[in-house]
Coordinates of C-alpha atoms and ligand atoms in Angstrom, one line a residue:
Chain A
X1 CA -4.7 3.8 122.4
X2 CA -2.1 6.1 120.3
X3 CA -3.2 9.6 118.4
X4 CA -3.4 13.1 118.5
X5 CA -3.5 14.9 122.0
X6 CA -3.6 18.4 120.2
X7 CA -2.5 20.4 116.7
X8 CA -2.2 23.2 115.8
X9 CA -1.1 25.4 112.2
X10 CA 0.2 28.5 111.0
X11 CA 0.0 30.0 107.4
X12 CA 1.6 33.1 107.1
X13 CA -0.2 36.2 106.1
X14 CA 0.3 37.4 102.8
X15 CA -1.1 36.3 99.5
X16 CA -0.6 36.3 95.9
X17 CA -2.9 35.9 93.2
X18 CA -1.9 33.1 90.5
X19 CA -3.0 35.8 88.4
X20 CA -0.7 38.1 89.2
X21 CA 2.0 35.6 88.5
X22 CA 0.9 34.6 85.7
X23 CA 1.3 38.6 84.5
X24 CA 4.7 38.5 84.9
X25 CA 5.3 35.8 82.8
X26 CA 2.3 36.9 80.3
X27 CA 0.6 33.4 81.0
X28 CA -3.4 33.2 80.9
X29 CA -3.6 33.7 85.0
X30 CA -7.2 32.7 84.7
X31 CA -6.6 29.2 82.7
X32 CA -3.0 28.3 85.0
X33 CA -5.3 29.0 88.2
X34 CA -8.1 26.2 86.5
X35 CA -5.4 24.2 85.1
X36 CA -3.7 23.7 88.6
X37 CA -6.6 24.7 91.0
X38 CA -4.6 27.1 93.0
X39 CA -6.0 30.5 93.0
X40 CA -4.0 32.2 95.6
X41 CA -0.7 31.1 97.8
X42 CA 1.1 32.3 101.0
X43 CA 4.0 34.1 101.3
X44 CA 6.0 34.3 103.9
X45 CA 7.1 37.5 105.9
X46 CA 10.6 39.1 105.4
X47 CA 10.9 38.2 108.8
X48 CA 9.5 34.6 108.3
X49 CA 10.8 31.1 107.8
X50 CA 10.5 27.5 108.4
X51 CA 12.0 27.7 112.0
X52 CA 9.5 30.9 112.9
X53 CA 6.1 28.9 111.3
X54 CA 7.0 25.4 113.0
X55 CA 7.4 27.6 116.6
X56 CA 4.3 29.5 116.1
X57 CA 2.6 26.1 115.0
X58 CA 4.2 24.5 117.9
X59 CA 2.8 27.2 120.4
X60 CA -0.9 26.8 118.8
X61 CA -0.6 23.1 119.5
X62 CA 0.3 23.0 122.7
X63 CA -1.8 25.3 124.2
X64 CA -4.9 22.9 122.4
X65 CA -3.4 20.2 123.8
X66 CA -3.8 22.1 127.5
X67 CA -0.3 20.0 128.4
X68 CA 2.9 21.1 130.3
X69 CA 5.5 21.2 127.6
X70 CA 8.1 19.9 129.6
X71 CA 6.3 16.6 129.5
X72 CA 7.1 16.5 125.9
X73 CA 10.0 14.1 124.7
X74 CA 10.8 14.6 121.6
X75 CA 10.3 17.3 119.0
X76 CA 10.8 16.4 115.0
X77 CA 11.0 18.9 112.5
X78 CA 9.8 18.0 108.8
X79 CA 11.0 20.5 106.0
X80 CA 12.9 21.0 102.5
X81 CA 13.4 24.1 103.7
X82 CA 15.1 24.3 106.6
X83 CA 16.7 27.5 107.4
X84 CA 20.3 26.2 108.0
X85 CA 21.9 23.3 106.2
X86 CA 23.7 22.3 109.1
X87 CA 22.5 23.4 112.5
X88 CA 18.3 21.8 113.5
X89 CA 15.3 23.4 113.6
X90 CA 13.7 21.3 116.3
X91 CA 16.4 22.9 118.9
X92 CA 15.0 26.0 118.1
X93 CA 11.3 24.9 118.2
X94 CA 11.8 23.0 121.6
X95 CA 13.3 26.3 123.3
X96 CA 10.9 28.5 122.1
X97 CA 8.1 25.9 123.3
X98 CA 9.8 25.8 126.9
X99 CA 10.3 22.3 126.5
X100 CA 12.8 20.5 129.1
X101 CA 16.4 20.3 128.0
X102 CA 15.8 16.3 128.6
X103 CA 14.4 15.7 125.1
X104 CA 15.2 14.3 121.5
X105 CA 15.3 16.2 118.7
X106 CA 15.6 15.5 115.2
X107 CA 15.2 17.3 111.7
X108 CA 13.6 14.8 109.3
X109 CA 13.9 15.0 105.5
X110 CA 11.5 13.3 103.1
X111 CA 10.2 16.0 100.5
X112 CA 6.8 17.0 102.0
X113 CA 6.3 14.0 103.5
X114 CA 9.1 14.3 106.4
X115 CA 6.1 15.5 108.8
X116 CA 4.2 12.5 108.5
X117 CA 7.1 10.5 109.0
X118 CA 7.5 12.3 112.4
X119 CA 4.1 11.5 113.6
X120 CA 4.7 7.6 112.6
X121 CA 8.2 8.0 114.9
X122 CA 6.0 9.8 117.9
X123 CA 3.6 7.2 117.3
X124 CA 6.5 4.2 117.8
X125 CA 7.8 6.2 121.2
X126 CA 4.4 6.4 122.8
X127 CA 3.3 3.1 122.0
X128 CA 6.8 1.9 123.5
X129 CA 6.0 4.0 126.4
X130 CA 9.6 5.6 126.3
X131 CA 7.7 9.0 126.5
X132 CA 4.4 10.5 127.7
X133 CA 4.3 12.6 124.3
X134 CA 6.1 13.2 120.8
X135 CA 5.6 16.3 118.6
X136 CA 5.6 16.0 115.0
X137 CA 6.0 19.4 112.5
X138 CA 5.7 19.7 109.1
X139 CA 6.7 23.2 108.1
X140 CA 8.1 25.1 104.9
X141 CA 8.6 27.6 102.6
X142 CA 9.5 26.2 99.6
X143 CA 10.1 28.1 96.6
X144 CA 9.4 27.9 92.7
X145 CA 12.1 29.0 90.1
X146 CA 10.7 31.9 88.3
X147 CA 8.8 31.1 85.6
X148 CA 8.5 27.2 86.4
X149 CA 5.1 25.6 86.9
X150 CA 6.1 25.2 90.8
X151 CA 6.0 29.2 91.1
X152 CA 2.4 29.5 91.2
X153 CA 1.8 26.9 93.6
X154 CA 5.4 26.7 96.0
X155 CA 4.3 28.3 99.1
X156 CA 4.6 28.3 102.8
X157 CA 2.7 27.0 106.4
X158 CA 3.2 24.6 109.0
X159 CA 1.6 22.0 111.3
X160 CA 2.3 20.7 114.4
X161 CA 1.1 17.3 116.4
X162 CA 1.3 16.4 119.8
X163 CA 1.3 12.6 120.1
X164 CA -0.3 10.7 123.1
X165 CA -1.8 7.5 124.7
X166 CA -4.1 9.1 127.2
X167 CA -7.5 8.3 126.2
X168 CA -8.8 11.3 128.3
X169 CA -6.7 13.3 126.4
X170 CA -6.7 12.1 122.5
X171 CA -9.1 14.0 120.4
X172 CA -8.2 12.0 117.4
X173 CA -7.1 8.1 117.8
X174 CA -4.6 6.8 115.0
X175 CA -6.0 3.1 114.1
X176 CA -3.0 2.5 112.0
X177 CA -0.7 3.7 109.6
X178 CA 0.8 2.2 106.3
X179 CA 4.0 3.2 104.2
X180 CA 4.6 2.8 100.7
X181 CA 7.9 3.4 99.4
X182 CA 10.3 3.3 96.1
X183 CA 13.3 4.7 94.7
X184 CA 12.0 7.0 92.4
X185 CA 13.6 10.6 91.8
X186 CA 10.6 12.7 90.7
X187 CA 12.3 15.5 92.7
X188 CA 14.9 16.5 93.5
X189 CA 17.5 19.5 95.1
X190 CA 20.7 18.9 95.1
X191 CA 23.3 20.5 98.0
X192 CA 23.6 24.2 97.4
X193 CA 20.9 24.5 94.6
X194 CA 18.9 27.3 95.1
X195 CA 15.9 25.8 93.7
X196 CA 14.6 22.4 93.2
X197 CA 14.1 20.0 89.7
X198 CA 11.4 18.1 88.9
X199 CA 11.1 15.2 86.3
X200 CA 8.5 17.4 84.6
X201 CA 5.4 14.7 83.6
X202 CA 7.0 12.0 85.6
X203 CA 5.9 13.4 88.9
X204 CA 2.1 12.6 88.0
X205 CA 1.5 8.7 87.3
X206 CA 4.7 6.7 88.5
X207 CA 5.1 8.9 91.3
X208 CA 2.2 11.0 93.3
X209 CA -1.0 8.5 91.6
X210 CA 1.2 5.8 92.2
X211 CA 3.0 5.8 96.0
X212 CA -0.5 7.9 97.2
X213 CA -3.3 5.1 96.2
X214 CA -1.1 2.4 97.7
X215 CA -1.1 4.1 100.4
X216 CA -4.6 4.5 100.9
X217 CA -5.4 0.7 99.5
X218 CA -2.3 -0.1 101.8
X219 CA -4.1 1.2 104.7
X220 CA -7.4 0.2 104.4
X221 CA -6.1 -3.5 103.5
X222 CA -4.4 -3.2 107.1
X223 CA -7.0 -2.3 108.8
X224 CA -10.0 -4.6 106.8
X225 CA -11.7 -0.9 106.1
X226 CA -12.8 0.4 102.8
X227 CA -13.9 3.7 101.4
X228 CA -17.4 3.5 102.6
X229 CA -15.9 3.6 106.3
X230 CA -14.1 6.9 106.1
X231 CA -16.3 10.3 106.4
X232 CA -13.2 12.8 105.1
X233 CA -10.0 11.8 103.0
X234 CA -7.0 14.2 102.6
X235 CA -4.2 13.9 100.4
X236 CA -0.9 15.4 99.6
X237 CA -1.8 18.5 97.5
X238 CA 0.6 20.0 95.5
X239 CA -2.6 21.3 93.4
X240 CA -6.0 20.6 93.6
X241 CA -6.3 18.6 90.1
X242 CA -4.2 15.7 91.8
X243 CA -6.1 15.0 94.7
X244 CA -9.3 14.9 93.8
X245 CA -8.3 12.9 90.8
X246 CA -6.8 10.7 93.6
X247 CA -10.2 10.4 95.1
X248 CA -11.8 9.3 91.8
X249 CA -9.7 6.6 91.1
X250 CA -10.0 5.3 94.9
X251 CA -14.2 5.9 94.7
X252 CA -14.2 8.1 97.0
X253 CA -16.9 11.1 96.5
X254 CA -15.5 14.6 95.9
X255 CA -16.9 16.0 99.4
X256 CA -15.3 13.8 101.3
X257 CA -12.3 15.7 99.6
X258 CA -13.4 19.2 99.5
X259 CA -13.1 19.9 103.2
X260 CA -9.5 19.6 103.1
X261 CA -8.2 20.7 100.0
X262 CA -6.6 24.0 101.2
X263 CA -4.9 24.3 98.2
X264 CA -6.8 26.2 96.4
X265 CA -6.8 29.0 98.5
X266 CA -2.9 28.7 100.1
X267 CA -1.2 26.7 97.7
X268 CA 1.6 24.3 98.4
X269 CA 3.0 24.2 101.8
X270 CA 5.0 21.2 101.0
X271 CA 6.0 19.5 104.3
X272 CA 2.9 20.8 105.7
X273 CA 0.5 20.1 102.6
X274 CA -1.4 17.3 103.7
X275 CA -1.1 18.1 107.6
X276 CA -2.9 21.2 107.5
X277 CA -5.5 19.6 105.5
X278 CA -6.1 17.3 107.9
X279 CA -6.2 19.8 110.9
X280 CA -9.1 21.6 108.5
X281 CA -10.9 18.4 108.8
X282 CA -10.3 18.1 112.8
X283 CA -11.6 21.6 112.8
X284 CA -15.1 20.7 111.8
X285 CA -15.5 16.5 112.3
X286 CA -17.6 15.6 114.9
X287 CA -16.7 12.8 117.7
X288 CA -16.1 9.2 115.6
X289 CA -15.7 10.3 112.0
X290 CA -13.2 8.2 110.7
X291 CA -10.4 10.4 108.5
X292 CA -8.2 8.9 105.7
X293 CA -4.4 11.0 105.2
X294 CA -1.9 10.0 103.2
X295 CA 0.6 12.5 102.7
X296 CA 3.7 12.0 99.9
X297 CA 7.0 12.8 99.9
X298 CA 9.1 12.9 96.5
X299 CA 11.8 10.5 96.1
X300 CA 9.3 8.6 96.6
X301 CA 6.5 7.7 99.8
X302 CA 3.7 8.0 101.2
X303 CA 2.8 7.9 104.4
X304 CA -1.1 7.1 105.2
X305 CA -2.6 7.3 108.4
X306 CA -6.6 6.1 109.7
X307 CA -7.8 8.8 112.5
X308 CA -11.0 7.8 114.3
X309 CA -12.3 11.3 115.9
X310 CA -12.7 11.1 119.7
X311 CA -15.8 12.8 122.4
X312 CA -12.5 15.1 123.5
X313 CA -12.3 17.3 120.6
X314 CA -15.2 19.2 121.3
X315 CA -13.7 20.5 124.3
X316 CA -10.2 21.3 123.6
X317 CA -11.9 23.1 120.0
X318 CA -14.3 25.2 122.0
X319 CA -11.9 26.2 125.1
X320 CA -8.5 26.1 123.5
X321 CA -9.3 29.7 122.0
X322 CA -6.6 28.3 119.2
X323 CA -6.8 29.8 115.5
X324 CA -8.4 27.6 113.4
X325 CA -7.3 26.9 110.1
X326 CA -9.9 29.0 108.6
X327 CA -8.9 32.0 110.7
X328 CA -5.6 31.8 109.2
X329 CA -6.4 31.1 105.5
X330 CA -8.8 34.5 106.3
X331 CA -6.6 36.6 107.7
X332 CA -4.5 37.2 104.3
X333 CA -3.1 40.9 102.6
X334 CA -2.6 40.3 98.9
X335 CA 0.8 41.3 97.9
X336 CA 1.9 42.3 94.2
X337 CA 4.9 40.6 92.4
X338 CA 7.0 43.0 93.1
X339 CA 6.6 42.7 96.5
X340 CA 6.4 39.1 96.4
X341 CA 10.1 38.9 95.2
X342 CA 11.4 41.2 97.8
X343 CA 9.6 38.6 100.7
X344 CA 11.2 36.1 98.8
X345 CA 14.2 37.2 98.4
X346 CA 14.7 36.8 94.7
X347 CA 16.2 40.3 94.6
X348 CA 18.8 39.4 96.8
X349 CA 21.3 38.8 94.3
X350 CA 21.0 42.7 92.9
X351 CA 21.6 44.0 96.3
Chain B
X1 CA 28.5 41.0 113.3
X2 CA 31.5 38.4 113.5
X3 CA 30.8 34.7 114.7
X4 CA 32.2 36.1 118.3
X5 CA 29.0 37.6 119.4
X6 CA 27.2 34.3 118.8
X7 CA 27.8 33.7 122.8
X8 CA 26.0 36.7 123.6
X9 CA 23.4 36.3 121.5
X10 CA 23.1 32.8 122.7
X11 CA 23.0 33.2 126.6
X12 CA 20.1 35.9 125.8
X13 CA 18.0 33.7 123.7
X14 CA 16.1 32.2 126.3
X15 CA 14.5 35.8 127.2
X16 CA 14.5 36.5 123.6
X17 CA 12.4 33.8 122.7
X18 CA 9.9 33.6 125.3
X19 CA 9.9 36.8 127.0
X20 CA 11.1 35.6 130.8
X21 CA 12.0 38.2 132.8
X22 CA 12.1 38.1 136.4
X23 CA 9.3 39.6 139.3
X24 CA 10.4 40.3 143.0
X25 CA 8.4 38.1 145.0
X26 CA 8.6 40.8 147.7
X27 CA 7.2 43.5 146.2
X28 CA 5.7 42.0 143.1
X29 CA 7.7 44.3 140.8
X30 CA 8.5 43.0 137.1
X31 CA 11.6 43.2 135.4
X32 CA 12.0 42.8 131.0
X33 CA 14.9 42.1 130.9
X34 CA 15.4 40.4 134.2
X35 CA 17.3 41.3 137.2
X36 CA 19.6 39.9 139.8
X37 CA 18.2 42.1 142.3
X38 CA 15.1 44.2 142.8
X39 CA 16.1 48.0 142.8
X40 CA 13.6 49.0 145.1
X41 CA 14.3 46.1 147.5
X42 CA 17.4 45.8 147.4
X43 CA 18.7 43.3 150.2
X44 CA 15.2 42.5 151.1
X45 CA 14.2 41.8 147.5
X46 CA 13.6 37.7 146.4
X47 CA 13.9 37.3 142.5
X48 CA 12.7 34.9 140.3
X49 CA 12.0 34.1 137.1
X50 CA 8.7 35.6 135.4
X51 CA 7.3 34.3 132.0
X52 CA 5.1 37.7 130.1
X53 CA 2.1 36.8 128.6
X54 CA 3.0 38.5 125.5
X55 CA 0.4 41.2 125.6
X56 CA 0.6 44.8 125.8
X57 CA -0.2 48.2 124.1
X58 CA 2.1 50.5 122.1
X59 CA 3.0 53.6 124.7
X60 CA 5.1 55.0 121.2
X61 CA 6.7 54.3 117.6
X62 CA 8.6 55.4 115.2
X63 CA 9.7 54.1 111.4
X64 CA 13.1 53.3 110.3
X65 CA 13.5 53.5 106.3
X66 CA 17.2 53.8 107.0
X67 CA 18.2 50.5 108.4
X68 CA 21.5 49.4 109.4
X69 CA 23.3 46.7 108.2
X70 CA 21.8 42.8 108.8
X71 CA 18.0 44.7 108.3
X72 CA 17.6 46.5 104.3
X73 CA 15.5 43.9 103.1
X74 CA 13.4 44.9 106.3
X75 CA 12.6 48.4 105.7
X76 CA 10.3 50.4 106.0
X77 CA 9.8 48.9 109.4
X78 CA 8.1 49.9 112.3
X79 CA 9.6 50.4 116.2
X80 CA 7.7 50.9 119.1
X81 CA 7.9 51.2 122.9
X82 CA 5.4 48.6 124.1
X83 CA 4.3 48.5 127.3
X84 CA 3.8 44.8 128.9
X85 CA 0.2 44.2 130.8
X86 CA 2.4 43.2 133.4
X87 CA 4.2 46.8 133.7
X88 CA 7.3 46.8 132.3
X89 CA 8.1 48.7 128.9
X90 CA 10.1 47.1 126.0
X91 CA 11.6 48.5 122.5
X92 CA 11.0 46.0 120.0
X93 CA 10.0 45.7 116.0
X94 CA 6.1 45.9 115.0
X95 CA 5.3 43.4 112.4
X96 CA 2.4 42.2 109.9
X97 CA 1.2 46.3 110.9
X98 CA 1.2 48.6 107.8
X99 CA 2.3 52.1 108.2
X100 CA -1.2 53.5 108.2
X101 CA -2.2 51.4 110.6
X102 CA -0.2 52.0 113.7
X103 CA -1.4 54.3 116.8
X104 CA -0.8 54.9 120.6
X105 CA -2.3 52.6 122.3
X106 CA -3.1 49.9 119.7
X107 CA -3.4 46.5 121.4
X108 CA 0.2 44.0 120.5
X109 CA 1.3 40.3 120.8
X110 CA 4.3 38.6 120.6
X111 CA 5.3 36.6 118.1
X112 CA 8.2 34.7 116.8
X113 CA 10.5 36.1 114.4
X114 CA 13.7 36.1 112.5
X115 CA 15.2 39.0 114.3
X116 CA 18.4 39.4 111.7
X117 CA 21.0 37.2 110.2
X118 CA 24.5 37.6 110.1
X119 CA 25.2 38.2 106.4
X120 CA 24.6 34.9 103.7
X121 CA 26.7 32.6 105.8
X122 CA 27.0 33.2 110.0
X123 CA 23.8 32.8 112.2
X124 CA 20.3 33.6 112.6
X125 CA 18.9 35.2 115.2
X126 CA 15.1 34.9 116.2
X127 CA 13.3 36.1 119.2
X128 CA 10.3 38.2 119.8
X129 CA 8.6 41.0 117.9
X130 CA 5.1 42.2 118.5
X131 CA 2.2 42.2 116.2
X132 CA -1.3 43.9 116.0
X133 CA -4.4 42.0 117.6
X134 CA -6.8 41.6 115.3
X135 CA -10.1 42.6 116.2
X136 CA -9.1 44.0 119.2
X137 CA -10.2 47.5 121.0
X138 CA -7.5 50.4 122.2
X139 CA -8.2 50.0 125.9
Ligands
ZN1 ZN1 11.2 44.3 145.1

């Protein structure tokens, strides 16, 4: 048996209404906020970035996971957002976890898909028994041009997996995972672009619809399961119109969705999108619920993934004393927009 | 700071990112940062190496609205002397803590942080700062 030994997120703690945003730019906040289904976003601290949201996600999952991080071998690190171009994030996660110094690192890039990809990779080393665990992270902080549609929805949190095959120990088994990939640049930042592009309408039907509903049919084809077997489905959520208009087209009923479309509250987190979704969902399923993630990555993939929830979760839930992922999305201070360009730097270029 | 402190910043980082100081196993003193050898023992003193659990109380504080360079974007920003639940006292940056918010005695964690960087292009530096604990009593 492969899956999930223990997860944890983080979500930083300030928000900012799509209102407010929408001021700036003398938009209709309250018809963008419909339009997109994203009524609020994190931001980051001035003190925050990928490398400091994937430790403190890191931190959270290990101590679920009640494991001795130096058992750990491997640590990936899925972002766009990466603090340094060249110099890895998983390094600094692996330290700051007190990880041995004999492990594998590796920063994975795949839009916001490059944390799934790291799970499937954790998955491959356990199940080849080359370590006792792998930890996967999705973490960013992405940011919108001003003014573009990605500003009201670009925004920042991480998740982080650790990978198993004790049964004693896996709160969530993985009964498979499925790919689908193509060539297709919906996306896209080039080296030493500030901000990224986006093929405007072509990032709905060939790209997202497309690569995300093969991966769910690709999955459940793999597996002989079908919608009817799953209790909760999560999907990459770069708003809230395109999942659940993912669900429809699959037939899969809207509160099977709703648990884990975090969107509306945080926004985009990108890498972390999907992920943190799904630890919403491993929040509140009970022992074997069957869950249905498939994440997407611009450029273009998805990555879907069957979990089948285990007796162990109640435990390591109720004695982990974790944050969940409602405890984060809670704990928020709404920032104004003036404040919101100073966290995010946009001012930097008047200093 | 020039690209020839990153050493120093470097051998530090372990204590900077997880607290590890050191206790003297013979008379149980704790040291942030660690020592070689235990003041009060001296000779007779046997170090090693002791991970904080993070927590602790503010002792003091003060706010900087004049920060030096590597920090503007920072300010205002709060300092304070924290005092581990293990003993020892440390100075160290208070974040996700409003102005107004801040007293003696208010209950801290650590965190992770970006500490500074060195300008647009050299390193980054992250290690510890504290925050408040939500929900939790001044003891
Ligand atoms: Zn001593």
């Amino acid at each position: 048996m492969v899956g999930i030994v223990g997860y944890g997120i983080y979500i930083p703690r300030y928000r900012i209404k799509t209102e407010e945003i929408a001021r700036i730019w003398g938009a209709d906040g309250e018809r963008v906020a419909k339009g997109l289904l994203v009524e609020e976003k994190s931001v980051p601290g001035t003190d925050e970035d990928a490398a400091t949201m994937a430790v403190e996600a890191a931190r959270n999952s290990v101590t679920q996971a009640q494991i001795d991080p130096t058992e750990i071998g491997a640590v990936y690190c899925g972002s766009e957002s990466f603090p340094y171009a060249v110099k890895p994030t998983a390094t600094i996660v692996a330290q700051a976890i007190c990880a041995s110094e004999h492990i594998q690192c590796a920063d994975l890039e795949f839009a916001c898909k490059a944390g799934s990809a790291g799970i499937q990779i954790c998955m491959s080393h356990v199940i080849a028994k080359e370590m006792k665990y792998g930890m996967a992270i999705g973490t960013d902080c992405s940011q919108g041009k001003p003014r573009d549609a990605l500003e009201y929805s670009a925004s920042a949190g991480a998740a982080s997996f650790i990978i198993g095959d004790d049964s004693r120990e896996i709160i969530a088994e993985i009964e498979g995972t499925y790919s689908y990939t193509t060539d297709t640049p919906d996306f896209w930042r080039r080296e030493g672009s500030e901000f990224p592009r986006h093929g405007s309408r072509f990032t709905g039907e060939p790209a997202y619809f497309a690569h995300v509903i093969a991966g769910a049919k690709g999955i459940m084809k793999k597996l002989e399961l079908s919608v009817e077997d799953f209790n909760y489905a999560v999907f990459h959520m770069p708003n809230g119109k395109f999942p659940i208009k993912t669900g429809k087209t699959l037939g899969i009923p809207l509160d099977k969705v709703k648990p884990g479309l975090i969107v509306i509250r945080i926004g985009n987190t990108y890498s972390a999108s999907s992920l943190i979704g799904l630890c919403r969902i491993f929040d509140l399923a009970s022992p074997d619920e069957r869950i249905l993630c498939v994440s997407y990555g611009s450029g273009a993939g998805s990555d879907a993934f069957s979990f089948l929830m285990t007796e162990n979760i109640t435990e390591k839930r109720e004695n982990s004393g974790v944050p969940t992922v409602d405890d984060y999305i809670e704990d928020k201070e709404y920032i104004d927009y003036a404040l919101y360009a100073k966290h995010r730097r946009k001012i930097k270029k008047m200093m | 700071m020039s690209d020839r402190s990153v050493p120093l910043f470097w051998r530090k980082s372990k204590q900077m990112y997880n607290l590890i100081g050191s206790e003297c196993i013979t008379c149980g003193t704790r040291y942030f940062p660690g020592r070689r050898i235990c003041p009060q023992c001296r000779k007779e003193g046997q170090m090693h190496e002791f991970k904080f659990s993070g927590k602790g109380q503010v002792v003091t504080y003060s706010v900087v609205r004049d920060a030096p360079e590597g920090y503007e974007l920072e300010v205002p920003y709060i300092v304070a002397i924290v005092q581990l639940e293990e003993g020892p006292r440390l100075t160290t940056p208070i974040t996700y803590c409003d102005l107004d918010e801040i007293f003696i005695g208010m209950p801290v964690e650590a965190c992770f942080r970006k500490l500074r960087e060195a300008g647009d292009h050299g390193i980054i530096i992250y290690g510890y700062k504290f925050r408040p604990i939500k929900g939790a009593k001044p003891n």
